[in-house]
CSV table of C-alpha atoms in Angstrom, one decimal:
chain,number,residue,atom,x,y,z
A,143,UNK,CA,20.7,-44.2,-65.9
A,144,UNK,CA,23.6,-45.3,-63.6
A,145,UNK,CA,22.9,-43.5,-60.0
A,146,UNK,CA,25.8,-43.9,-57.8
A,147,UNK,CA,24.5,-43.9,-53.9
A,148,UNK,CA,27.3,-41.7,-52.0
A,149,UNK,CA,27.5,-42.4,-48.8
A,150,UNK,CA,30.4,-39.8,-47.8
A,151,UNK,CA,28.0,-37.1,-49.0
A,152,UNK,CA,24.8,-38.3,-47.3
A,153,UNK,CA,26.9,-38.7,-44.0
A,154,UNK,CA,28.2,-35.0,-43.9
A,155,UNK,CA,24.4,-33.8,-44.4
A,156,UNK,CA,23.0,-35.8,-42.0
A,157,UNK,CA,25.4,-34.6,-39.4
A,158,UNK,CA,25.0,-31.0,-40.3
A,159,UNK,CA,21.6,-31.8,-39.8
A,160,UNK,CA,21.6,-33.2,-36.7
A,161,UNK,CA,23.9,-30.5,-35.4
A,162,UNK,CA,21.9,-27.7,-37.1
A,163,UNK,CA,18.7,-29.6,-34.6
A,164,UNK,CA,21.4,-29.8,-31.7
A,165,UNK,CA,22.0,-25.7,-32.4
A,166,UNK,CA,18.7,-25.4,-32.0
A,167,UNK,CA,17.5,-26.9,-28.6
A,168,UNK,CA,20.5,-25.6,-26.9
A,169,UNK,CA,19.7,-22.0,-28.1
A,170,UNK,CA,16.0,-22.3,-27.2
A,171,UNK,CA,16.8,-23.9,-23.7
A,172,UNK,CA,19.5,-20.7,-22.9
A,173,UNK,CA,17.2,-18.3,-24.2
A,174,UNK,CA,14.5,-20.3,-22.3
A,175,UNK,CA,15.4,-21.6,-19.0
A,176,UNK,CA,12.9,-24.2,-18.0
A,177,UNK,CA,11.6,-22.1,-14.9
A,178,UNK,CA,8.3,-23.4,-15.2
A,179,UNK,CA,9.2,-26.6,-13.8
A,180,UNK,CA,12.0,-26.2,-11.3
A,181,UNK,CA,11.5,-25.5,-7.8
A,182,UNK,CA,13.4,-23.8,-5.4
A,183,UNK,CA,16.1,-26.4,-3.7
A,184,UNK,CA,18.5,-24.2,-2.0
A,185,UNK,CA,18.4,-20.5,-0.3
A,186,UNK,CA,21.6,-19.2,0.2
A,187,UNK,CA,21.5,-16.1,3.0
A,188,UNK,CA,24.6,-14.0,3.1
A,189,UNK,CA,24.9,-11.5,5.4
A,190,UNK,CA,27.4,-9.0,5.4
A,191,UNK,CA,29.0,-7.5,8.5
A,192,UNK,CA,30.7,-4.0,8.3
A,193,UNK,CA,33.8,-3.0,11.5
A,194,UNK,CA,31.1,-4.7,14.1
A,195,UNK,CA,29.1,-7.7,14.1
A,196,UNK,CA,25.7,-6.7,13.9
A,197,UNK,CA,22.4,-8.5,15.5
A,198,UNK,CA,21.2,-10.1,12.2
A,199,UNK,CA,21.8,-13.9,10.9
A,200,UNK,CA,20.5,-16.1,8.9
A,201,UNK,CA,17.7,-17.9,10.8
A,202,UNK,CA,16.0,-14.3,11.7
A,203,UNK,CA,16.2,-13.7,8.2
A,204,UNK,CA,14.5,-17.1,7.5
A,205,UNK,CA,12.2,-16.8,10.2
A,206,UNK,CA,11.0,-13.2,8.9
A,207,UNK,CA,10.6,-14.4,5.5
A,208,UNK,CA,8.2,-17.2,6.4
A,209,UNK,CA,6.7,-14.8,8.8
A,210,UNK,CA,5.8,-13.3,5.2
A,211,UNK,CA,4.9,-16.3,3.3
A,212,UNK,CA,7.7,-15.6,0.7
A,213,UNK,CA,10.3,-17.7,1.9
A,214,UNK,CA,11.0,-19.9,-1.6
A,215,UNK,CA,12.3,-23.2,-0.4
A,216,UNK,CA,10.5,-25.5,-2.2
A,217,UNK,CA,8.7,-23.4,-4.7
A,218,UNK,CA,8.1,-23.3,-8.1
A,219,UNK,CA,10.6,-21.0,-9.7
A,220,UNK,CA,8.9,-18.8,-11.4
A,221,UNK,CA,6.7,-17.7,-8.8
A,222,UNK,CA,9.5,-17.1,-6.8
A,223,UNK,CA,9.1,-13.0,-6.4
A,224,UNK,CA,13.0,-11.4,-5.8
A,225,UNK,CA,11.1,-8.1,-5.9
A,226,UNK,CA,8.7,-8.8,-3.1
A,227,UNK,CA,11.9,-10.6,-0.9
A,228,UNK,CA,13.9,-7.7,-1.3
A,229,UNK,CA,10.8,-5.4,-0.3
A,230,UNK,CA,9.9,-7.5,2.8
A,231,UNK,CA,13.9,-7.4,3.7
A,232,UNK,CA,13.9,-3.9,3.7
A,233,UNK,CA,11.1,-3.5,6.0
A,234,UNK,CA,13.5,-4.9,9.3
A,235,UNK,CA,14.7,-2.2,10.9
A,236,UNK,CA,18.0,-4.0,11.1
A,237,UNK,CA,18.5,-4.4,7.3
A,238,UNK,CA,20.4,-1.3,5.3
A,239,UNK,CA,20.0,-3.1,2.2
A,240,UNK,CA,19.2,-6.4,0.2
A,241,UNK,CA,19.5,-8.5,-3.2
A,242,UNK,CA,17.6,-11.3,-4.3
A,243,UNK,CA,18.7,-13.1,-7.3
A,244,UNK,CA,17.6,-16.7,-9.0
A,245,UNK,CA,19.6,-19.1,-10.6
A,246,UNK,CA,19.3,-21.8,-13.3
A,247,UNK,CA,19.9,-24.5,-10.9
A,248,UNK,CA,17.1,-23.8,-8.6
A,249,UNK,CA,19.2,-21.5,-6.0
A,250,UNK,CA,17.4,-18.3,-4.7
A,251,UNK,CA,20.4,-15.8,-3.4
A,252,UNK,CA,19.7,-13.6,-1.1
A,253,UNK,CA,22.2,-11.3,0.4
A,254,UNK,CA,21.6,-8.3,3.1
A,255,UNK,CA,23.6,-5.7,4.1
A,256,UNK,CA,23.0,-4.9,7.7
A,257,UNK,CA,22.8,-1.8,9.8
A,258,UNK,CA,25.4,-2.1,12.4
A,259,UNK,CA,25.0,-0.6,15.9
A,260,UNK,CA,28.2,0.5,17.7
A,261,UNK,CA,26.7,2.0,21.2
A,262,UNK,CA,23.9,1.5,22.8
A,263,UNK,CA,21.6,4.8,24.7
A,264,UNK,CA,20.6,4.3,28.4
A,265,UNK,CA,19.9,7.8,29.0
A,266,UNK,CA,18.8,9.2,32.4
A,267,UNK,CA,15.7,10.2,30.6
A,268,UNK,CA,14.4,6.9,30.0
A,269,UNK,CA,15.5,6.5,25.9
A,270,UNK,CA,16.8,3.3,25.0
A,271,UNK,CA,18.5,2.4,21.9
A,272,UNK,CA,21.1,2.3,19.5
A,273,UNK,CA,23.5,4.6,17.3
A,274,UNK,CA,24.8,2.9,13.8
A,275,UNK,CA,27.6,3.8,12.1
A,276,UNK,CA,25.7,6.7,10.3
A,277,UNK,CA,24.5,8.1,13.4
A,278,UNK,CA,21.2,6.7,12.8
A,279,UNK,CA,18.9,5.9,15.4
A,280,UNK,CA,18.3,1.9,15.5
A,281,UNK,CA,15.5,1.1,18.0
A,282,UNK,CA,15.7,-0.9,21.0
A,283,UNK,CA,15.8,-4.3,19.9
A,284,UNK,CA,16.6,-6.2,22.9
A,285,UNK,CA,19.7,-8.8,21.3
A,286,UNK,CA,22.7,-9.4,22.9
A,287,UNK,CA,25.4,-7.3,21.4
A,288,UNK,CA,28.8,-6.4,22.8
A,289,UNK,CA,28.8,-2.3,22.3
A,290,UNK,CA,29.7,0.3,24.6
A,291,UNK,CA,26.8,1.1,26.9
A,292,UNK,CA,26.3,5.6,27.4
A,293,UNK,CA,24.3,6.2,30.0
A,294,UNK,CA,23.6,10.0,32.0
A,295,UNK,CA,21.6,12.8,30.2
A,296,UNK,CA,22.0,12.3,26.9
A,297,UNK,CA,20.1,14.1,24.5
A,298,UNK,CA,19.5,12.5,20.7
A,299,UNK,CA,21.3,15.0,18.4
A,300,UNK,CA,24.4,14.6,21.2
A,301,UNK,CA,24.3,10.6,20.9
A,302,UNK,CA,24.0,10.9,17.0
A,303,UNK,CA,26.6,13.5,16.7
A,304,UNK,CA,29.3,13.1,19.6
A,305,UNK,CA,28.6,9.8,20.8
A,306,UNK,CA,28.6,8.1,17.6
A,307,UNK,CA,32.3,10.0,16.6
A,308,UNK,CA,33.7,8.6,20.0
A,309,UNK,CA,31.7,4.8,19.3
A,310,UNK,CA,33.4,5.0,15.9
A,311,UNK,CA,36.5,5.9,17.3
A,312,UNK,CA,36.4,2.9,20.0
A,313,UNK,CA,35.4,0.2,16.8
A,314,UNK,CA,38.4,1.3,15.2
A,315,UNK,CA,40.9,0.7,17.7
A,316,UNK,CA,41.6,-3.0,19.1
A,317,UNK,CA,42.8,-2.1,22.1
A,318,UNK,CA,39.6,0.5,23.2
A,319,UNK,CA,37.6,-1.7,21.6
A,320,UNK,CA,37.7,-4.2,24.0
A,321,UNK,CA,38.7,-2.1,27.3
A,322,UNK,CA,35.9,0.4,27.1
A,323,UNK,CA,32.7,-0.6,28.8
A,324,UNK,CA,31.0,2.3,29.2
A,325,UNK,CA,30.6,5.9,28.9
A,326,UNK,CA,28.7,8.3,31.6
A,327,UNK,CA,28.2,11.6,30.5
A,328,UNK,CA,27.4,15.0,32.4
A,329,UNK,CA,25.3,17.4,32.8
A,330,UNK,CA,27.7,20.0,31.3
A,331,UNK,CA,28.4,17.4,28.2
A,332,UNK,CA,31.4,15.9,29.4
A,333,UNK,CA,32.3,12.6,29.7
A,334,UNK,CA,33.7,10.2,31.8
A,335,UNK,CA,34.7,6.5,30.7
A,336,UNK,CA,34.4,2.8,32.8
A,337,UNK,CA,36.8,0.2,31.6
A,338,UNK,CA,36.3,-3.1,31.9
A,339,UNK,CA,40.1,-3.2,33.8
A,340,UNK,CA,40.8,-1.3,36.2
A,341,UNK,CA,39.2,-0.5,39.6
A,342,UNK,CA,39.1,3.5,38.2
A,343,UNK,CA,37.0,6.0,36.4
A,344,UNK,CA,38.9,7.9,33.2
A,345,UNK,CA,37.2,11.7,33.0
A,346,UNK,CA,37.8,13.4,29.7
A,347,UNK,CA,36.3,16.2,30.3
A,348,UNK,CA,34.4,18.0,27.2
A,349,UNK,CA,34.3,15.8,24.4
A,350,UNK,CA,37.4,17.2,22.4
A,351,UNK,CA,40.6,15.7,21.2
A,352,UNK,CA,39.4,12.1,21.6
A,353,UNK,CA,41.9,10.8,19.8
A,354,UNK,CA,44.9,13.2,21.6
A,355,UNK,CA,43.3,12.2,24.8
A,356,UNK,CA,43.1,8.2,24.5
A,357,UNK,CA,46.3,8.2,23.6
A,358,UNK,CA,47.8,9.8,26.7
A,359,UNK,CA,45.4,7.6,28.5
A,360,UNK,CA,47.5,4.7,26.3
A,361,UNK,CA,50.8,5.6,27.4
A,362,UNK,CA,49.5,5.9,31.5
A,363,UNK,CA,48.2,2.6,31.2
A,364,UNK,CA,51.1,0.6,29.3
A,365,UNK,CA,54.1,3.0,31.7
A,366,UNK,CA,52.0,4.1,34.5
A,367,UNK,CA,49.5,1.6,35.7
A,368,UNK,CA,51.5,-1.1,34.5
A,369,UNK,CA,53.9,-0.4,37.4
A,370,UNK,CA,51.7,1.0,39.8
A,371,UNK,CA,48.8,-1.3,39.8
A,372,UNK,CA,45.6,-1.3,38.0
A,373,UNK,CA,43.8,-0.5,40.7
A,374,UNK,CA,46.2,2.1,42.8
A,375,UNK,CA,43.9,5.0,41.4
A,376,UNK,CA,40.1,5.6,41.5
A,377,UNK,CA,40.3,8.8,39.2
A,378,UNK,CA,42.2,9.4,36.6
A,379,UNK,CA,41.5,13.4,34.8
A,380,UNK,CA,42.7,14.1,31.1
A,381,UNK,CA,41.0,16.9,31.0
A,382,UNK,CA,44.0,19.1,31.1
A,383,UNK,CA,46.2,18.7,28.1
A,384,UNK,CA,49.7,17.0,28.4
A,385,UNK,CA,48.7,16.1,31.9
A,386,UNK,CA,47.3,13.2,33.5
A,387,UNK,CA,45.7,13.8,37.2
A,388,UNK,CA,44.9,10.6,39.2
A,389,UNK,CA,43.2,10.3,42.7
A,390,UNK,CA,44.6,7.7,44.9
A,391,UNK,CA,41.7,5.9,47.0
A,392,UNK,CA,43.6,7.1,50.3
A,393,UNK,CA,45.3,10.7,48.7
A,394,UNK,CA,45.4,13.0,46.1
A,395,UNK,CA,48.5,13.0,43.7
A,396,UNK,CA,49.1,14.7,40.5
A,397,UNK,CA,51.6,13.0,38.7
């Protein structure tokens, strides 16, 4: 019997058989990330900020979760708990919300979503803390944040209501933003407003028309004081619509 070796055919098996193998381990390793021997390298913290900057950032949150024992740097993978990260997260009384996700590269990601304060309580009655944006109450945490400070009797349903329409109102415009300082209010439930420039206190009067209100107050200050000098008045009244009525510090002058 003649047998003819041939080599073309035995070459084309051999490599099918070697990729069919190849196939194989490369399937089985995607299905089957190697956890059970990577460690943690990397923690990526991202915090996200909403109109305000908010007190939270990224060594509190590290600090907190080795506070906890579950901060992962350096741990195995795969008894790296995103469940129990996310959990202890949502315990500060700064966080609104957070994600914990691991990758195939030994990255734990961790991104939290932060409540975000946007006035701060002082109120005659001793109560000290903060307003978010949803009008909920954030307690006294004692970190420096630049927010408007309201301070007189102020009652909790009139900070989380009224107060936290007008502290909106102020993070949404650049220029009161930065000009308001603080806000006094009444007895009756109106207010009066301390700018950071200027020698003068602004009354509004009962909280109503905000918006109508600071912009009269807009035009006085960019074709009134402009001209007169920031510091002419030490009472200005837009309590009365389409008037503005300013005390000099020697006379009284409506104008």
């Amino acid at each position: 019997m003649n047998l003819t070796f041939n080599w073309k055919k035995t070459v084309i098996i051999l490599v099918d058989c070697i990729l069919a193998v190849y196939l194989v381990l490369a399937i089985t390793a995607f299905n089957c990330p190697d956890e059970l021997s990577d460690v943690c390298t990397e923690v990526n913290i991202h915090i996200e900020d909403g109109r305000a900057k908010g007190f939270l950032n990224t060594n509190e949150i590290e600090r907190q979760l080795k506070t906890a024992h579950l901060y992962p740097l350096g741990d195995l993978m795969k008894q790296v708990d995103v469940r129990k990260i996310e959990e202890a997260l949502r315990q500060n009384p700064l966080v609104d919300g957070a994600q914990c996700y691991k990758t195939q590269t030994g990255r734990v990601n961790i991104i939290v979503s932060q409540r975000v304060p946007i006035i701060r309580i002082k109120a005659e009655n001793g109560d000290d803390y903060y307003i978010d944006e949803g009008g909920n109450i954030m307690p006294n945490m004692h970190y420096a944040n630049n927010v408007v400070v309201a301070t007189g009797a102020i009652q909790r349903k009139y900070a989380q209501n009224t107060l936290k329409d007008i502290g909106s109102y102020l993070l949404s415009h650049q220029l009161w933003r930065s000009q308001v300082e603080q806000i006094n209010v009444l007895a009756d439930g109106s207010i009066e407003i301390i700018p950071r420039v200027g020698d003068h206190i602004v009354y509004f009067g009962l909280p109503t028309s905000i918006d109508k209100k600071f912009d009269r107050l807009e035009k006085f200050y960019k074709y009134g004081l402009s001209k007169a000098g920031w510091n002419k008045y030490s009472y200005i009244s837009l309590e009365f619509s389409n008037q503005i009525i300013c005390k000099k510090r020697t006379s009284t002058n409506n104008i």
